[in-house]
XYZ file of C-alpha atoms in Angstrom:
734
model
C -19.638 39.785 -78.518
C -20.905 38.878 -81.981
C -24.563 37.728 -82.126
C -25.301 35.396 -85.066
C -28.654 34.054 -86.255
C -28.018 31.014 -88.471
C -29.875 28.190 -90.209
C -32.921 30.312 -91.054
C -33.235 28.881 -94.583
C -31.241 25.675 -94.441
C -32.559 24.491 -91.078
C -29.028 23.402 -90.151
C -27.456 23.775 -86.636
C -24.679 25.918 -88.014
C -23.084 26.633 -84.592
C -22.692 22.934 -83.810
C -21.281 22.188 -87.261
C -18.696 25.002 -87.111
C -17.764 24.096 -83.530
C -17.003 20.587 -84.688
C -15.050 21.850 -87.696
C -12.746 23.991 -85.530
C -12.488 21.498 -82.614
C -9.182 20.156 -83.906
C -7.726 23.653 -83.914
C -9.006 24.327 -80.382
C -7.528 21.030 -79.183
C -4.111 22.148 -80.389
C -4.559 25.445 -78.487
C -5.486 23.469 -75.349
C -2.160 21.640 -75.628
C -0.320 24.952 -75.463
C -2.336 25.962 -72.353
C -1.648 22.628 -70.668
C 2.057 22.891 -71.431
C 2.161 26.383 -69.951
C 0.278 25.213 -66.837
C 2.679 22.335 -66.388
C 5.618 24.710 -66.773
C 4.106 27.012 -64.139
C 3.815 24.089 -61.710
C 7.409 23.136 -62.424
C 8.543 26.679 -61.705
C 6.740 26.574 -58.340
C 8.326 23.257 -57.358
C 11.792 24.515 -58.262
C 11.284 27.842 -56.492
C 10.302 26.096 -53.254
C 13.177 23.622 -53.493
C 15.654 26.352 -54.415
C 14.737 28.281 -51.241
C 15.486 25.233 -49.111
C 18.785 24.573 -50.893
C 19.853 28.217 -50.528
C 18.971 28.309 -46.814
C 20.967 25.136 -46.243
C 23.838 26.619 -48.256
C 23.891 29.728 -46.029
C 23.724 27.652 -42.836
C 27.063 26.067 -43.739
C 28.760 29.334 -42.680
C 28.278 28.245 -39.079
C 30.657 25.330 -39.680
C 33.068 26.323 -42.418
C 34.197 29.381 -40.453
C 34.857 27.355 -37.310
C 31.605 28.018 -35.491
C 31.248 24.481 -34.173
C 33.042 25.029 -30.872
C 30.594 25.157 -27.978
C 31.309 26.041 -24.370
C 29.224 25.628 -21.248
C 29.324 27.759 -18.149
C 28.113 26.829 -14.670
C 27.537 29.233 -11.788
C 28.084 28.333 -8.143
C 24.852 30.135 -7.179
C 22.327 30.004 -10.005
C 19.850 32.126 -8.018
C 22.171 35.119 -8.380
C 23.172 34.852 -12.037
C 22.875 32.748 -15.163
C 25.789 32.561 -17.611
C 26.141 31.275 -21.160
C 29.459 30.904 -22.945
C 30.248 31.397 -26.620
C 32.879 29.390 -28.458
C 35.439 32.144 -27.800
C 35.105 31.947 -24.012
C 38.220 30.903 -22.103
C 38.058 27.653 -20.164
C 38.589 27.966 -16.417
C 37.072 29.503 -13.302
C 36.319 33.201 -12.848
C 35.048 35.225 -9.903
C 31.821 37.239 -10.161
C 30.274 39.733 -7.771
C 26.931 41.409 -8.475
C 26.883 44.779 -6.776
C 23.586 46.092 -8.128
C 20.896 44.920 -10.536
C 19.337 47.202 -13.118
C 15.806 48.436 -12.754
C 13.600 50.905 -14.498
C 11.897 53.814 -12.789
C 8.757 52.773 -10.907
C 6.124 54.883 -9.197
C 3.424 53.367 -7.026
C 0.743 55.925 -6.299
C -0.813 56.374 -2.886
C -4.119 54.668 -2.223
C -6.883 57.035 -3.293
C -9.495 55.908 -0.763
C -7.220 55.389 2.226
C -6.780 57.797 5.135
C -3.940 57.304 7.603
C -4.292 57.666 11.374
C -2.509 61.019 11.243
C -3.050 62.346 7.717
C -1.227 65.306 6.244
C -3.036 68.159 4.557
C -1.705 66.893 1.230
C -3.324 63.521 1.876
C -6.594 65.322 2.539
C -6.435 66.970 -0.878
C -4.808 70.273 0.086
C -3.411 71.857 -3.056
C -1.857 75.081 -1.769
C 1.548 76.236 -0.615
C 2.358 77.879 2.739
C -0.960 79.017 4.213
C -1.799 81.199 7.190
C -4.648 80.312 9.552
C -5.731 83.025 11.975
C -7.263 81.860 15.241
C -9.042 84.480 17.389
C -10.501 83.554 20.761
C -11.396 85.167 24.085
C -7.751 85.120 25.207
C -6.176 86.562 22.101
C -5.164 85.900 18.542
C -2.659 83.501 16.969
C -1.481 82.940 13.411
C -0.628 79.357 12.509
C 1.316 78.468 9.375
C 0.424 75.281 7.515
C 1.693 73.460 4.426
C 0.933 70.267 2.560
C 3.228 68.434 4.991
C 1.363 69.632 8.114
C -0.331 66.707 9.867
C -3.709 66.859 11.607
C -2.170 66.048 14.985
C 0.426 68.790 14.514
C -2.289 71.349 13.766
C -4.360 70.228 16.760
C -1.302 70.641 18.976
C -0.636 74.156 17.638
C -4.273 75.171 18.278
C -4.198 73.818 21.834
C -0.935 75.672 22.504
C -2.075 78.924 20.830
C -3.154 80.644 24.071
C -6.325 81.916 22.408
C -8.744 80.009 24.608
C -9.654 77.751 21.699
C -9.062 74.014 21.973
C -9.098 71.276 19.336
C -9.503 67.509 19.255
C -9.094 64.942 16.437
C -11.344 61.989 17.103
C -13.526 59.581 15.097
C -12.296 61.012 11.809
C -13.146 64.682 12.398
C -11.746 67.751 14.131
C -13.728 69.534 16.875
C -12.949 73.150 17.809
C -14.350 74.604 21.059
C -14.203 77.958 22.827
C -16.176 77.855 26.077
C -18.344 80.814 26.938
C -16.983 82.851 24.082
C -17.164 83.282 20.380
C -14.092 82.498 18.281
C -12.967 82.887 14.768
C -10.810 80.728 12.558
C -10.002 82.264 9.214
C -7.179 82.186 6.744
C -5.657 83.694 3.690
C -6.315 82.031 0.328
C -4.162 78.975 1.092
C -5.258 79.005 4.723
C -8.890 78.770 3.672
C -8.015 75.860 1.368
C -6.359 74.124 4.306
C -9.434 74.642 6.498
C -11.595 73.230 3.717
C -9.451 70.108 3.399
C -9.692 69.695 7.197
C -13.469 69.688 6.984
C -13.699 72.776 9.198
C -15.127 75.087 6.551
C -17.932 72.604 5.848
C -18.300 71.457 9.469
C -21.279 71.685 11.786
C -21.169 75.131 13.389
C -23.090 75.211 16.653
C -24.590 78.516 17.849
C -22.975 80.360 15.033
C -19.589 79.232 16.244
C -18.091 82.765 16.053
C -19.089 86.341 15.487
C -19.482 87.445 11.884
C -19.520 90.789 10.200
C -22.182 91.717 7.724
C -21.026 91.086 4.161
C -22.063 91.407 0.554
C -20.603 88.639 -1.669
C -20.269 89.301 -5.370
C -20.659 86.942 -8.283
C -17.758 85.410 -10.187
C -15.819 88.046 -12.125
C -15.061 87.699 -15.785
C -12.463 89.559 -17.811
C -13.412 90.511 -21.328
C -10.574 88.362 -22.717
C -11.578 85.318 -20.650
C -8.361 85.167 -18.538
C -8.326 85.045 -14.725
C -8.801 88.188 -12.671
C -5.978 89.283 -10.323
C -5.379 92.205 -7.984
C -3.698 94.079 -10.828
C -6.673 93.668 -13.168
C -8.046 97.054 -14.286
C -11.741 97.800 -14.054
C -11.670 98.408 -17.797
C -10.664 94.737 -18.211
C -13.972 93.889 -16.516
C -15.844 96.007 -19.055
C -16.160 99.217 -16.988
C -15.615 102.292 -19.180
C -16.450 105.295 -16.959
C -13.476 107.583 -16.102
C -15.295 109.175 -13.148
C -17.733 106.842 -11.432
C -18.952 106.896 -7.838
C -19.535 104.218 -5.212
C -21.615 105.131 -2.128
C -21.162 103.179 1.095
C -23.796 103.555 3.794
C -22.948 102.004 7.183
C -25.503 101.779 9.995
C -24.160 101.204 13.510
C -26.506 101.087 16.471
C -29.075 102.943 14.373
C -26.708 105.748 13.290
C -25.932 106.080 9.538
C -22.549 107.042 8.085
C -22.227 107.629 4.330
C -18.976 107.707 2.358
C -18.560 108.292 -1.350
C -15.651 106.837 -3.342
C -14.527 107.992 -6.775
C -13.577 105.249 -9.213
C -12.046 105.205 -12.682
C -11.787 102.676 -15.467
C -8.003 102.719 -14.951
C -8.281 101.670 -11.293
C -7.178 98.134 -10.484
C -8.828 95.756 -8.044
C -6.040 96.531 -5.574
C -6.612 100.297 -6.109
C -10.292 99.884 -5.341
C -9.596 97.862 -2.190
C -7.308 100.651 -0.887
C -9.857 103.380 -1.681
C -12.511 101.503 0.283
C -10.136 101.034 3.202
C -8.983 104.672 3.125
C -12.534 105.991 3.020
C -13.039 105.305 6.734
C -16.515 103.995 6.016
C -15.995 100.984 8.229
C -16.224 98.553 5.340
C -13.417 96.612 3.668
C -13.260 95.065 0.200
C -11.738 91.575 -0.129
C -10.837 89.806 -3.379
C -10.608 85.987 -3.389
C -8.446 85.101 -6.370
C -9.312 81.404 -6.022
C -13.062 81.938 -6.338
C -12.706 85.081 -8.516
C -15.179 86.936 -6.301
C -15.222 90.300 -4.470
C -16.686 90.673 -0.986
C -17.677 93.884 0.864
C -17.428 93.182 4.606
C -18.198 95.328 7.620
C -15.064 96.163 9.601
C -16.849 95.353 12.865
C -18.521 92.051 13.594
C -21.933 91.753 15.159
C -25.579 92.375 14.384
C -25.432 96.063 15.366
C -23.497 96.962 12.207
C -25.019 96.802 8.745
C -24.214 98.473 5.446
C -25.212 98.953 1.855
C -23.104 99.696 -1.257
C -24.556 101.375 -4.312
C -23.438 103.364 -7.340
C -24.773 106.448 -9.126
C -27.871 105.982 -11.171
C -26.986 104.773 -14.646
C -23.473 103.758 -13.636
C -22.789 99.996 -14.042
C -19.758 99.787 -11.742
C -21.515 97.459 -9.239
C -22.596 95.232 -12.103
C -19.043 94.976 -13.488
C -17.769 94.207 -9.971
C -20.162 91.244 -9.813
C -22.673 92.649 -7.309
C -25.775 92.642 -9.490
C -28.533 91.090 -7.402
C -26.244 90.751 -4.366
C -27.619 91.547 -0.944
C -26.036 92.153 2.433
C -25.958 89.248 4.834
C -26.440 90.488 8.362
C -23.695 90.196 10.941
C -23.905 87.687 13.792
C -23.144 88.449 17.427
C -20.393 86.520 19.118
C -21.295 83.735 21.563
C -19.987 80.423 22.783
C -18.667 78.686 19.683
C -18.172 75.108 18.606
C -17.232 73.597 15.273
C -17.484 69.895 14.623
C -15.639 69.426 11.354
C -17.001 67.160 8.685
C -15.558 63.649 8.456
C -12.103 63.739 6.926
C -11.468 61.743 3.810
C -8.517 61.110 1.563
C -8.354 63.130 -1.629
C -10.019 61.185 -4.420
C -12.735 59.458 -2.391
C -16.118 60.019 -3.995
C -18.051 58.935 -0.937
C -17.527 56.720 2.055
C -18.512 53.535 0.240
C -17.667 54.480 -3.359
C -14.374 53.750 -5.138
C -12.651 55.559 -7.958
C -12.982 53.771 -11.319
C -11.340 54.162 -14.698
C -14.296 56.272 -15.812
C -14.214 58.641 -12.824
C -13.609 62.236 -13.926
C -11.235 64.544 -12.065
C -14.171 66.813 -11.299
C -15.693 64.008 -9.226
C -12.508 64.018 -7.189
C -12.921 67.722 -6.543
C -10.822 69.225 -9.328
C -12.510 72.237 -10.944
C -9.631 74.619 -11.640
C -9.680 74.562 -15.435
C -6.929 73.252 -17.688
C -3.720 71.965 -16.112
C -0.577 70.506 -17.668
C 1.218 67.392 -16.427
C 4.765 66.973 -17.723
C 6.084 63.488 -18.490
C 9.832 63.105 -19.056
C 11.122 59.639 -19.933
C 13.871 57.872 -21.826
C 12.277 58.672 -25.223
C 11.591 62.353 -24.655
C 9.204 64.779 -22.968
C 5.482 65.419 -23.383
C 3.016 67.750 -21.668
C -0.455 66.322 -21.111
C -3.456 68.599 -20.724
C -6.104 67.616 -18.168
C -9.201 69.295 -16.749
C -12.235 68.424 -14.690
C -13.736 66.367 -17.529
C -10.634 64.189 -17.919
C -11.262 60.629 -16.723
C -8.791 58.319 -15.058
C -8.808 56.168 -18.202
C -8.036 59.153 -20.441
C -5.218 60.234 -18.126
C -3.655 56.752 -18.250
C -4.051 56.544 -22.045
C -2.466 59.975 -22.478
C 0.623 58.814 -20.583
C 0.778 55.552 -22.536
C 0.440 57.397 -25.855
C 2.934 60.105 -24.940
C 5.847 58.364 -26.687
C 8.101 59.170 -23.726
C 8.885 55.569 -22.802
C 6.650 55.824 -19.708
C 3.647 53.542 -19.162
C 0.811 53.865 -16.664
C -2.007 51.732 -15.335
C -4.736 52.181 -12.734
C -5.672 49.336 -10.398
C -9.300 49.989 -9.465
C -9.271 47.154 -6.952
C -6.363 48.583 -4.991
C -7.175 52.213 -5.887
C -3.603 52.968 -6.973
C -1.733 54.180 -10.026
C 1.316 52.261 -11.210
C 3.715 54.116 -13.488
C 6.815 52.483 -14.941
C 9.551 53.109 -17.456
C 9.905 50.827 -20.456
C 13.694 50.741 -20.182
C 15.855 49.600 -17.340
C 18.866 51.457 -16.053
C 19.438 55.079 -15.169
C 18.477 56.101 -18.716
C 15.106 54.459 -18.136
C 14.211 56.727 -15.216
C 11.362 59.213 -15.539
C 9.829 62.276 -13.957
C 6.218 63.416 -13.558
C 5.882 67.084 -12.718
C 3.379 69.891 -13.188
C 3.441 73.357 -14.681
C 2.182 75.035 -11.546
C -0.379 74.902 -8.771
C -3.210 73.505 -10.903
C -1.123 70.610 -12.191
C 0.299 69.994 -8.724
C -3.245 69.836 -7.377
C -4.028 67.104 -9.900
C -0.951 65.095 -8.893
C -1.804 65.482 -5.219
C -5.398 64.521 -5.833
C -4.308 61.386 -7.721
C -1.687 60.698 -5.029
C 1.186 60.736 -7.485
C 3.365 63.076 -5.430
C 5.715 61.437 -2.958
C 4.400 63.739 -0.230
C 0.988 62.073 -0.190
C 1.643 58.358 -0.202
C 3.333 57.732 -3.557
C 6.558 55.717 -3.542
C 9.110 56.324 -6.326
C 11.899 53.902 -7.162
C 14.499 55.506 -9.404
C 15.853 53.731 -12.462
C 19.403 52.530 -11.949
C 22.131 50.675 -13.833
C 23.420 47.223 -12.980
C 26.989 46.877 -11.718
C 29.102 43.723 -11.493
C 32.711 42.835 -10.811
C 34.279 40.093 -12.898
C 37.735 39.072 -11.773
C 37.980 42.328 -9.840
C 37.061 44.593 -12.788
C 33.862 46.602 -12.525
C 31.323 46.723 -15.381
C 28.129 48.768 -15.691
C 25.079 48.131 -17.885
C 21.661 49.716 -18.316
C 20.227 46.194 -18.391
C 21.002 43.110 -16.322
C 22.820 41.527 -19.260
C 26.615 41.768 -19.578
C 28.753 40.409 -22.407
C 32.373 40.062 -21.363
C 35.085 38.022 -23.105
C 32.779 35.384 -24.577
C 30.483 35.199 -21.543
C 26.918 36.446 -21.412
C 26.058 37.128 -17.784
C 22.464 37.668 -16.688
C 22.481 39.335 -13.264
C 19.516 38.235 -11.161
C 20.237 39.364 -7.612
C 22.914 41.108 -5.572
C 25.501 38.652 -4.264
C 26.815 38.466 -0.733
C 30.452 38.311 -1.791
C 31.918 36.511 -4.810
C 30.493 33.537 -6.680
C 32.323 31.447 -9.268
C 31.775 30.856 -12.997
C 33.322 27.707 -14.465
C 33.700 27.464 -18.255
C 34.519 24.248 -20.126
C 34.067 22.612 -23.542
C 30.512 21.560 -24.258
C 30.780 18.253 -26.081
C 27.022 17.792 -26.058
C 26.526 21.269 -27.523
C 28.925 20.485 -30.379
C 27.234 17.109 -30.887
C 23.819 18.804 -31.146
C 25.136 21.259 -33.763
C 26.516 18.434 -35.918
C 23.339 16.416 -35.506
C 21.313 19.473 -36.517
C 23.387 19.824 -39.698
C 22.972 16.139 -40.553
C 19.236 16.334 -39.889
C 18.858 19.321 -42.258
C 21.059 17.598 -44.867
C 18.976 14.406 -44.709
C 15.676 16.253 -44.982
C 16.869 18.068 -48.115
C 18.429 14.973 -49.712
C 15.392 12.794 -48.996
C 13.051 15.380 -50.508
C 15.175 15.705 -53.649
C 15.407 11.900 -53.923
C 11.624 11.623 -53.634
C 11.174 14.185 -56.398
C 13.762 12.457 -58.610
C 12.380 8.934 -58.024
C 8.708 9.925 -58.296
C 6.286 7.629 -60.118
C 5.632 8.425 -63.760
C 2.550 10.446 -64.655
C 2.543 9.388 -68.285
C -0.886 9.970 -69.807
C -1.729 12.709 -67.292
C -1.933 16.301 -68.473
C -3.371 19.425 -66.813
C -7.156 19.585 -67.169
C -9.117 22.128 -69.165
C -12.128 23.868 -67.593
C -14.512 21.575 -69.446
C -12.600 18.506 -68.249
C -12.695 19.702 -64.619
C -16.468 20.196 -64.798
C -16.845 16.537 -65.660
C -14.966 15.466 -62.492
C -15.465 15.910 -58.734
C -13.205 18.250 -56.742
C -11.375 15.340 -55.111
C -10.816 13.694 -58.502
C -9.367 16.943 -59.867
C -7.075 17.282 -56.822
C -5.819 13.700 -57.154
C -5.265 14.139 -60.879
C -3.217 17.301 -60.467
C -1.232 15.874 -57.517
C -0.202 12.955 -59.685
C 1.283 15.403 -62.215
C 2.861 17.792 -59.678
C 4.588 14.972 -57.789
C 6.322 13.811 -60.964
C 7.451 17.155 -62.391
C 11.133 16.620 -61.464
C 11.187 12.879 -62.127
C 14.572 11.893 -63.604
C 15.497 15.586 -63.877
C 19.171 15.994 -64.836
C 19.597 19.252 -62.922
C 18.205 17.656 -59.764
C 20.437 14.636 -60.247
C 23.466 16.910 -60.483
C 22.629 18.667 -57.203
C 22.140 15.356 -55.374
C 25.431 14.088 -56.712
C 27.301 17.308 -55.802
C 26.040 17.226 -52.220
C 26.549 13.505 -51.592
C 30.070 13.524 -53.036
C 31.086 16.500 -50.854
C 29.896 14.705 -47.726
C 31.757 11.481 -48.555
C 35.157 12.930 -49.515
C 38.199 12.579 -47.210
C 39.913 15.681 -45.792
C 43.395 16.106 -44.351
C 43.762 17.300 -40.776
C 47.208 17.512 -39.176
C 48.655 15.180 -41.850
C 45.967 12.545 -41.455
C 42.981 11.822 -43.716
C 39.509 11.794 -42.184
C 35.994 11.400 -43.514
C 32.664 11.669 -41.774
C 32.747 7.889 -41.466
C 35.636 8.275 -38.999
C 33.203 10.240 -36.823
C 30.588 7.488 -37.100
C 28.562 9.424 -39.691
C 27.664 7.378 -42.776
C 24.869 6.007 -44.957
C 23.230 2.650 -44.318
C 24.352 1.359 -47.701
C 22.424 0.967 -50.933
C 20.625 -2.264 -50.041
C 19.824 -1.366 -46.430
C 18.272 2.004 -47.183
C 14.719 2.700 -48.274
C 14.123 3.959 -51.813
C 14.426 7.681 -51.165
C 16.873 7.625 -48.223
C 19.928 6.091 -49.839
C 21.905 9.345 -49.460
C 20.777 9.962 -45.871
C 23.507 9.985 -43.201
C 23.177 8.287 -39.808
C 25.161 8.956 -36.628
C 26.361 5.882 -34.783
C 25.059 5.797 -31.237
C 22.270 8.315 -31.909
C 19.572 7.296 -29.435
C 16.867 8.714 -31.722
C 17.957 6.673 -34.759
C 16.728 3.073 -34.646
C 19.134 2.151 -37.463
C 22.339 3.206 -35.675
C 21.570 3.652 -31.969
C 23.222 0.353 -31.018
C 26.560 1.275 -32.645
C 29.457 2.747 -30.605
C 29.184 6.528 -30.306
C 32.350 7.562 -32.157
C 31.271 11.179 -32.563
C 30.804 11.865 -28.845
C 34.046 10.030 -28.099
C 35.957 12.238 -30.559
C 34.267 15.411 -29.277
C 35.260 14.559 -25.733
C 38.847 13.532 -26.476
C 39.794 15.773 -29.384
C 37.181 18.453 -30.189
C 39.664 20.543 -32.201
C 40.108 17.746 -34.770
C 36.338 17.253 -35.076
C 35.870 20.970 -35.633
C 38.540 20.995 -38.359
C 36.993 17.953 -40.090
C 33.570 19.567 -40.120
C 35.066 22.854 -41.268
C 36.683 21.267 -44.333
C 33.786 18.945 -45.204
C 31.249 21.783 -45.079
C 33.606 24.017 -47.065
C 33.645 21.385 -49.835
C 29.860 21.118 -49.666
C 29.552 24.907 -49.807
C 31.847 25.065 -52.853
C 29.884 22.366 -54.703
C 26.576 24.121 -54.092
C 28.093 27.490 -54.937
C 29.145 26.145 -58.325
C 25.594 24.943 -58.960
C 24.162 28.361 -58.120
C 26.372 30.622 -60.211
C 24.532 32.896 -62.613
C 24.434 31.959 -66.324
C 22.462 33.102 -69.325
C 19.835 30.511 -68.336
C 19.629 31.064 -64.563
C 19.967 33.804 -61.940
C 22.579 33.967 -59.182
C 21.984 31.663 -56.193
C 19.559 29.624 -58.260
C 20.073 25.933 -59.040
C 17.534 25.685 -61.884
C 17.151 27.539 -65.183
C 14.693 30.125 -63.956
C 15.479 32.595 -66.772
C 14.906 29.950 -69.444
C 11.641 28.860 -67.818
C 10.430 32.458 -67.529
C 11.139 32.989 -71.244
C 9.341 29.767 -72.165
C 6.336 30.820 -70.100
C 6.256 34.179 -71.895
C 6.573 32.438 -75.273
C 3.617 30.206 -74.407
C 1.573 33.291 -73.554
C 2.338 34.773 -76.976
C 1.690 31.486 -78.800
C -1.652 30.930 -77.027
C -2.770 34.455 -77.838
C -1.824 34.083 -81.521
C -3.406 30.626 -81.796
C -6.692 31.826 -80.250
C -6.739 34.619 -82.808
C -6.146 32.105 -85.589
C -9.018 29.888 -84.363
C -11.317 32.935 -84.322
C -10.332 33.722 -87.927
C -11.039 30.139 -89.029
C -14.362 30.220 -87.216
C -15.295 33.529 -88.859
C -14.384 32.057 -92.274
C -16.773 29.151 -91.764
C -19.563 31.477 -90.639
C -19.098 33.593 -93.779
C -19.394 30.500 -95.978
C -22.507 29.256 -94.250
C -23.945 32.753 -94.408
C -23.372 32.834 -98.171
C -25.139 29.486 -98.431
C -28.100 30.846 -96.468
C -28.277 33.861 -98.801
C -28.196 31.584 -101.878
C -30.951 29.377 -100.445
C -33.009 32.450 -99.680
C -32.744 33.620 -103.281
C -33.564 30.137 -104.575
C -36.639 29.916 -102.381
C -37.754 33.340 -103.598
C -37.335 32.311 -107.260
C -39.230 29.059 -106.667
C -42.082 30.973 -105.066
C -42.250 33.315 -108.065
C -42.138 30.441 -110.539
C -44.914 28.619 -108.694
C -46.981 31.780 -108.657
C -46.570 32.167 -112.451
C -47.803 28.639 -113.051
C -50.958 29.578 -111.210
């Protein structure tokens, strides 16, 4: 920006003088800007109107290709099916039978906090397979097999019929085991112990010790160097033991007499190898490995308080440390005596406490899951996805993972009813889904959440719909069938056949014609309003300075006055109105006879009876919504009822003429684009020319302004010199 300091010597307001001198030039530039603005507004008006004309033009396809025919279909039992008929449907009565409706897969989970009167182990949260429970009483021993399907009452019955002298009772929500005047034992293998835990027996109230116990030394949780789970085949070297020739010493004391056995161990021995060496040593101690808890346990072979033992290793050898026995001590054995176990109160898997419900923010660990990562497999109509869960996973996260899986399966959790609801997004057999697990851990999660059918969940498989129409069977993945012009929506299975009656729909055809006339009138009335708009002579677009001198409402009114009149008496607009009105008034020949829309009771009100901008509008005689023609006889409905084919042919030819007239107006030329009724190319060029002209004119004004500033500057320099000379002359005169 140029900074000028003027009038220093002359005292003149140079800026004001120059501004006034160039004002005439600026005014001419403003005229160019106003003309361009007005052109821009005109382009906008035409663009909006052109869109409406083009849409109307395209809608004529529904009539000129014979799309007027309408049919209606009625069903004898609308509660079983709804039917719509296209124009191609055959008139008459047809027989329909709905054999099966389509449905998507649906899984309703079991109630998490509900326990049945005779619950199964699965319902109690049992996560194992076939387990063995060993019952040992005063009268003998018995092994009882259990599974997730075993019920509490079934187990009680097997205990009472075991012949071991041990009896059981299920009452008030817990199991009581009793062996009068004798100790008893109830143990199990890995799955058997899990079953006992789910039955509340492991955590029950043991009276008088309940049964004899052997002394034992329980190790800590084992850990492989690579972080994976320990098994019977795990080598001691995998636990970090590196000695090829270590020693374990077992000292057993029975009735005060000591027996010592020494066992050689190597880093290449496995857990199973070590167990066998202990057993083969004859020390009277056995080594047990619990894969579930990842712990080892040295146990005396004989039960009772008279047998104790100790297990050590050579000085400096860390074998006992690697086996998890650092800091472990021997728990003394207990003598056998009359035993009683009152099991803890049974509860359904997933219950946090007696009065607490599962919520969306409940973690699986709170439901008892602590087995590490598990994978749940979702297979739906859109593909498969495996979802990882662990103890920290919440119900909300589990639901979101299913919903985000992209498999076409959706899930929700109802905290009020404590159930999961899982559905497919598609109906039909292809919309079915499966939820499975990768193994025991995942199956435990599904059991815990009651999503397996064995513990209260109910699965409805996705299935296709099947109907018979006139004895022919059709199948669909949805409940919608399209057959020979009919669209059938199956709603319920029928008890035998129902009927579908198809006939011409005079009212439907009437509504289509009325819709066309309504759209035609709206377009014609708008174009007439634009053509007959009041003059805006004397009004031009405002400059920024002019707008500042007016209020916002005054500016809006001013501009509206101009915009409303932009197409006043426009020749192009007049041509379009004429082309459309002439096409709608021409006669057409049908079966050797001439018809016009007037023969169908569709005509204008006449020049003198119509308002200013509605002289081209058409009215339908007998139209109840038209105050101007509602009292006239309804010729259109009469013709549609008596001879719909003729009406369709009339409308086909009239709309074809209208289409042709509009098509001619929208052909591309050097001045306009295809499907455009106004000279958009010409206007775009004019707008660009204005941009160039305005830019050049502004440059010219700047040059003129600079010229004036140079002249005034020269004057200031001359005055400065004159003043200097006068000062010198005055000084010389003293």
